[in-house]
Short mmCIF file of C-alpha atoms in Angstrom, two decimals:
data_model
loop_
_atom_site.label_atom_id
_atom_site.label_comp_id
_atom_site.label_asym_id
_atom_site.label_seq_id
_atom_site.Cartn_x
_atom_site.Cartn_y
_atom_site.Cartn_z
CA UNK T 262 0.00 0.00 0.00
CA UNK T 263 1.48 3.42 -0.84
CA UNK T 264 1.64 6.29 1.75
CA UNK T 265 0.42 9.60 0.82
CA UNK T 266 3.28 12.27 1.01
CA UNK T 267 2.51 14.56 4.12
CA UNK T 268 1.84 18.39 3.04
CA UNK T 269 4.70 20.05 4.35
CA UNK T 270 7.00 18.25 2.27
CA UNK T 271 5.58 20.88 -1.22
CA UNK T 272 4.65 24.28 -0.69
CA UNK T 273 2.23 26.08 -3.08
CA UNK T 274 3.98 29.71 -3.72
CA UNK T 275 1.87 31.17 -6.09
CA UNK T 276 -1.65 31.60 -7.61
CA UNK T 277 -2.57 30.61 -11.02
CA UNK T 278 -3.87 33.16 -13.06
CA UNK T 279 -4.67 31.18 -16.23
CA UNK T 280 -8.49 30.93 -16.68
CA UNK T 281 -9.59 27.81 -18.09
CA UNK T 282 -13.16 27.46 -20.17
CA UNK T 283 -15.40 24.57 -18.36
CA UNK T 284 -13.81 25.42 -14.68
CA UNK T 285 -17.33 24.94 -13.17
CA UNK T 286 -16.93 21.42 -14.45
CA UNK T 287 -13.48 20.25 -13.01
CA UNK T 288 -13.45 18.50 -10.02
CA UNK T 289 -12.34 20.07 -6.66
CA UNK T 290 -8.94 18.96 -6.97
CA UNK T 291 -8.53 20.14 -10.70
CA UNK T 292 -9.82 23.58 -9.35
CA UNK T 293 -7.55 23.61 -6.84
CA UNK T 294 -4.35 22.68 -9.11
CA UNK T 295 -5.45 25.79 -11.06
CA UNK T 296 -5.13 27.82 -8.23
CA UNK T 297 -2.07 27.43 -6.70
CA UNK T 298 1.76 25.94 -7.98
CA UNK T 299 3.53 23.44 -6.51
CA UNK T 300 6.66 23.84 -5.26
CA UNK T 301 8.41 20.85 -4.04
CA UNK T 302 11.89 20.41 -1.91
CA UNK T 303 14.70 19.70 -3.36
CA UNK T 304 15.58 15.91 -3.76
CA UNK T 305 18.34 15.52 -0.79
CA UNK T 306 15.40 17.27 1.76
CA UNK T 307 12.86 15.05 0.59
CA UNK T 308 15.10 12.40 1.08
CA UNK T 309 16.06 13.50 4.74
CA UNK T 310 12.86 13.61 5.69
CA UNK T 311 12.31 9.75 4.41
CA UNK T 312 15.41 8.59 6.48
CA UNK T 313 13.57 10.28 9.51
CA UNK T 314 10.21 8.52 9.36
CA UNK T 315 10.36 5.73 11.89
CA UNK T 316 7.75 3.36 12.81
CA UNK T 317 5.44 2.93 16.46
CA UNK T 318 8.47 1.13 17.98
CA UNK T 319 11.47 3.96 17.13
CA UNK T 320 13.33 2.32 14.59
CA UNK T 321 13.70 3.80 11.40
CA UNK T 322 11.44 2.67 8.77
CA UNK T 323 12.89 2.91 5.49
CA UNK T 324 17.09 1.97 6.61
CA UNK T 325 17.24 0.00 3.74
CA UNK T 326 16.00 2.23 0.90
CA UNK T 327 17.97 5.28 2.37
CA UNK T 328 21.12 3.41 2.19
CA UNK T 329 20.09 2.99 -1.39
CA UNK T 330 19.33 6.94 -2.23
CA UNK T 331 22.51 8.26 -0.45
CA UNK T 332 24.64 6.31 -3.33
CA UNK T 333 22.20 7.07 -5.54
CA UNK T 334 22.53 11.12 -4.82
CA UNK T 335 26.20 10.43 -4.60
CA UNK T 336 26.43 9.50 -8.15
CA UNK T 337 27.89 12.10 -10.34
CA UNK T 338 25.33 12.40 -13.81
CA UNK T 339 28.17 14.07 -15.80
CA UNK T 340 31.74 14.53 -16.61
CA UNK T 341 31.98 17.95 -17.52
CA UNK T 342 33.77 19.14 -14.87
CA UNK T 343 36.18 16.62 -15.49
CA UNK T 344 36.40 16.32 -19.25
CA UNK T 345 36.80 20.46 -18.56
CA UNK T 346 39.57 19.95 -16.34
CA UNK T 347 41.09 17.78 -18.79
CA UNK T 348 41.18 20.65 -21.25
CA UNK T 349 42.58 23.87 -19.27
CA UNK T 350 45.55 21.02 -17.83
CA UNK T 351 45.95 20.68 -21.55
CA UNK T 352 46.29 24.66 -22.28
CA UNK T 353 48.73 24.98 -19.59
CA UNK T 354 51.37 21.98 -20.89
CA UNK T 355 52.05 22.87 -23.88
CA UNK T 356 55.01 21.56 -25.72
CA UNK T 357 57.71 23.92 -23.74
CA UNK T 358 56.56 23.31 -20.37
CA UNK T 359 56.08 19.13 -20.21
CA UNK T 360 58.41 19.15 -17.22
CA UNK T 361 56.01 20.87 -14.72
CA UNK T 362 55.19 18.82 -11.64
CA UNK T 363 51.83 18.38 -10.04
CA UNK T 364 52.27 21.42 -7.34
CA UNK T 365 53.08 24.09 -10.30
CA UNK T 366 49.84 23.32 -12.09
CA UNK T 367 47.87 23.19 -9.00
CA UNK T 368 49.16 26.86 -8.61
CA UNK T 369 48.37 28.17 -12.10
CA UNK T 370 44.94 26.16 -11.72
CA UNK T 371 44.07 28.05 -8.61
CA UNK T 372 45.44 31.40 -9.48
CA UNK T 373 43.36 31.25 -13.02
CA UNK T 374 40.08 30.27 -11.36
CA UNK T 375 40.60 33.06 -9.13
CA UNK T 376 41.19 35.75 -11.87
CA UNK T 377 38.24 34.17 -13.77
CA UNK T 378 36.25 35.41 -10.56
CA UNK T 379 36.99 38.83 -11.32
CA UNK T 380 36.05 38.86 -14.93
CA UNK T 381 39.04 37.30 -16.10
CA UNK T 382 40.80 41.06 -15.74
CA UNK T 383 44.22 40.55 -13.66
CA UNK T 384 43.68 44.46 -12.85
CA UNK T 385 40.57 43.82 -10.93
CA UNK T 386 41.99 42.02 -8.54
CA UNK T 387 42.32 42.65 -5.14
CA UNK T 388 45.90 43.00 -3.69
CA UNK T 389 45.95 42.56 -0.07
CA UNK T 390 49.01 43.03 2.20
CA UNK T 391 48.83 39.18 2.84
CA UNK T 392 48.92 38.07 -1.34
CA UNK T 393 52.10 40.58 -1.72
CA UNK T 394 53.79 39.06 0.68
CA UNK T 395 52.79 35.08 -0.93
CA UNK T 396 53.97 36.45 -4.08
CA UNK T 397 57.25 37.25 -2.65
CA UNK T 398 58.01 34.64 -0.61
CA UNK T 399 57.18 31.96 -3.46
CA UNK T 400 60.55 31.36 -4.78
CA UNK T 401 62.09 30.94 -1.27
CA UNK T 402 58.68 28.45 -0.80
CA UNK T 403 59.51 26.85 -3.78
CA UNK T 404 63.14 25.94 -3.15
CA UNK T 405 62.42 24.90 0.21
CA UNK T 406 59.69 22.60 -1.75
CA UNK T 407 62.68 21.34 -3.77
CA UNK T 408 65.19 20.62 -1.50
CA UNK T 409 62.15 18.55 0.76
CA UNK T 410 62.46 16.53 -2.34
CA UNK T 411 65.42 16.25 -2.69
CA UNK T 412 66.30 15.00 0.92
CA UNK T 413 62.77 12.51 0.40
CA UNK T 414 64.73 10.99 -2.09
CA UNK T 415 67.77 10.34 -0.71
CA UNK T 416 66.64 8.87 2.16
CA UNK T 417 64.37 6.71 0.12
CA UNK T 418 67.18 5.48 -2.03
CA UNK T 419 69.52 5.31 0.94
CA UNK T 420 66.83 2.87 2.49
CA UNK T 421 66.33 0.98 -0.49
CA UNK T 422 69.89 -0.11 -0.57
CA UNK T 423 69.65 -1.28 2.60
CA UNK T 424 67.16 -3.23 2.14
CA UNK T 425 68.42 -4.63 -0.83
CA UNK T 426 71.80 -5.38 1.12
CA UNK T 427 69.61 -7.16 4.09
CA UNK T 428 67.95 -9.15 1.43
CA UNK T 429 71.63 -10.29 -0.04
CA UNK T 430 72.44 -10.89 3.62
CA UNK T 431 69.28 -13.08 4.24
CA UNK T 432 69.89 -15.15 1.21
CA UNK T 433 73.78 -15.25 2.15
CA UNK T 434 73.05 -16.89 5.94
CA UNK T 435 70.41 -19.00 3.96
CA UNK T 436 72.98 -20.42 2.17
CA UNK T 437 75.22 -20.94 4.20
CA UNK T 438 72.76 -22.23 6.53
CA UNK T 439 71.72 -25.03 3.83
CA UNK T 440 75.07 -26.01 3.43
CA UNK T 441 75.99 -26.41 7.35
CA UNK T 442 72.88 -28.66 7.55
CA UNK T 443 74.12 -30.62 4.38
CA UNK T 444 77.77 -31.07 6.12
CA UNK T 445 76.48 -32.07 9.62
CA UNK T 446 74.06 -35.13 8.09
CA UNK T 447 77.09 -36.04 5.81
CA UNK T 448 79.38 -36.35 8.91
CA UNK T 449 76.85 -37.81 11.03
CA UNK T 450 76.50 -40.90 8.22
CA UNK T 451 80.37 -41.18 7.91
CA UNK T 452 80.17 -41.51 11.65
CA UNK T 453 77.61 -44.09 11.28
CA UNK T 454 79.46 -46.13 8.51
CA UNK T 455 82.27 -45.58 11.21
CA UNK T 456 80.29 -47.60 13.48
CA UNK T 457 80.09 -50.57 11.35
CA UNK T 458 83.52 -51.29 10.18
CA UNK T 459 84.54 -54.34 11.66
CA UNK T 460 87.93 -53.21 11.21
CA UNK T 461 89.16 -50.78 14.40
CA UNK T 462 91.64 -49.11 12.82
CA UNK T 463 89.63 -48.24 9.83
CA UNK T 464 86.70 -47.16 11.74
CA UNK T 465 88.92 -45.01 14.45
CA UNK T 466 90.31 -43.12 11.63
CA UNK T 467 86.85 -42.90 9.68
CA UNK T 468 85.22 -41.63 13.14
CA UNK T 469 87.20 -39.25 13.29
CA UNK T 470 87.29 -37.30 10.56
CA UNK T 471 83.15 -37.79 10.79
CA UNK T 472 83.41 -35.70 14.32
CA UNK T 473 85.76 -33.15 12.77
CA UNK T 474 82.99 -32.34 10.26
CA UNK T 475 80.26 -32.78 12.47
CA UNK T 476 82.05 -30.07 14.76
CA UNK T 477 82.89 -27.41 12.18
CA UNK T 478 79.44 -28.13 10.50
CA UNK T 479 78.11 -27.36 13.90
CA UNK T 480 80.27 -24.04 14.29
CA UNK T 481 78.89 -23.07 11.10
CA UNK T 482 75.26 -22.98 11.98
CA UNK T 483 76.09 -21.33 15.36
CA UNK T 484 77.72 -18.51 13.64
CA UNK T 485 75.11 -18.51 11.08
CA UNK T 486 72.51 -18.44 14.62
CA UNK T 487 74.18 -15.43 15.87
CA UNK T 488 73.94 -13.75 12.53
CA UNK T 489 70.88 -13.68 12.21
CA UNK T 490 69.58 -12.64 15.84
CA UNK T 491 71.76 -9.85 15.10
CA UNK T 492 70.35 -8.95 12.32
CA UNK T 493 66.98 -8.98 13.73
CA UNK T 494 67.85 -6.64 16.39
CA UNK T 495 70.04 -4.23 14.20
CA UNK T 496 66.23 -4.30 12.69
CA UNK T 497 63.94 -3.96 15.29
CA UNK T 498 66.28 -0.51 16.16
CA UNK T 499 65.89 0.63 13.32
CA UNK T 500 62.40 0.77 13.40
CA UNK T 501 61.99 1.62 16.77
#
């Protein structure tokens, strides 16, 4: 069932002066459509007062559909602001000034809507104390801009190569990791063939030379241990 729109939400403003032949025939709301104009609220009031209905119990009725209309009033229904955008960026590079950056064209931008507020006529502008002293100060503002930059991107390049020199580091310990693993289960099977040999002498000599690898295999991964706690410290500084 449809609900009626309450009255407040349209105002009539004015009378209707047009006089039709056969009013005495039209039915009282006819008659009454001839004497007055409708005026309704915009869209976004009409559709605040929808969100603020609620039913007997104090929830809002419609949650649902208002969700709907607020991304439906979101929506833009054109591009020309952009596609005109698009064309005054294009005025402004032309084919001698391709190397301006994003903060010099958001400067002529600005100053040209500003003149265009005045008629387009530079004279007509108003030259406060306060816009002197930006138009002086604009080259020292600028270099200060550029040497930000500058220092930005040094530092990000400076931590790039360290983290390109941690990631050689990782893969270095990982290495050398994988190959201390590979030398300790080599000497630990010489140590087991060791074991077998009926022959003492042979085995003696065998065992050996299976716990001098097993010791410097284990050596190796300690060192490679203590790398790489100290590397994760060195990092946790860093970001700290």
């Amino acid at each position: 069932m449809s609900e009626k729109i309450p009255e407040d939400w349209y105002c009539c403003t004015a009378e209707n002066t047009d006089d039709d032949e056969g009013a005495d025939t039209d039915d009282e709301d006819t008659a009454q459509s001839r004497d007055q104009v409708v005026k309704y609220e915009r869209i976004d009031v009409y559709w605040s007062k929808v969100g603020k209905m609620t039913r007997p119990t104090g929830e809002r009725k419609y949650s649902a559909l208002m969700k709907l209309a607020r991304i439906a009033l979101t929506l833009n229904h054109g591009n020309a602001d952009v596609e005109r955008g698009f064309s005054k960026n294009k005025l402004l590079l032309t084919s001698h000034r391709t190397r301006l950056e994003m903060p010099a064209i958001n400067g002529l931008r600005t100053v040209s809507s500003y003149v265009s507020r005045y008629g387009s006529k530079p004279q007509s502008l108003p030259f406060s104390r306060d816009v002197v002293n930006s138009i002086r100060s604009s080259h020292t503002n600028y270099e200060e801009r550029k040497k930000k930059e500058k220092e930005l991107k040094r530092k990000a390049e400076e931590d790039r190569g360290k983290e390109e020199a941690e990631g050689r580091q990782v893969d270095d310990l990982l290495k050398k990791k994988a190959n201390s693993e590979a030398l300790l289960k080599e000497g630990m099977c010489l140590l087991d063939e060791a074991m077998k040999l009926k022959d003492k002498g042979r085995a003696m000599i065998k065992a050996e030379a299976a716990n001098a690898i097993i010791q410097n295999a284990r050596k190796a991964l300690e060192g490679v241990e203590t790398a790489v706690s100290k590397r994760d410290s060195q990092s946790k500084k860093r970001k700290t």
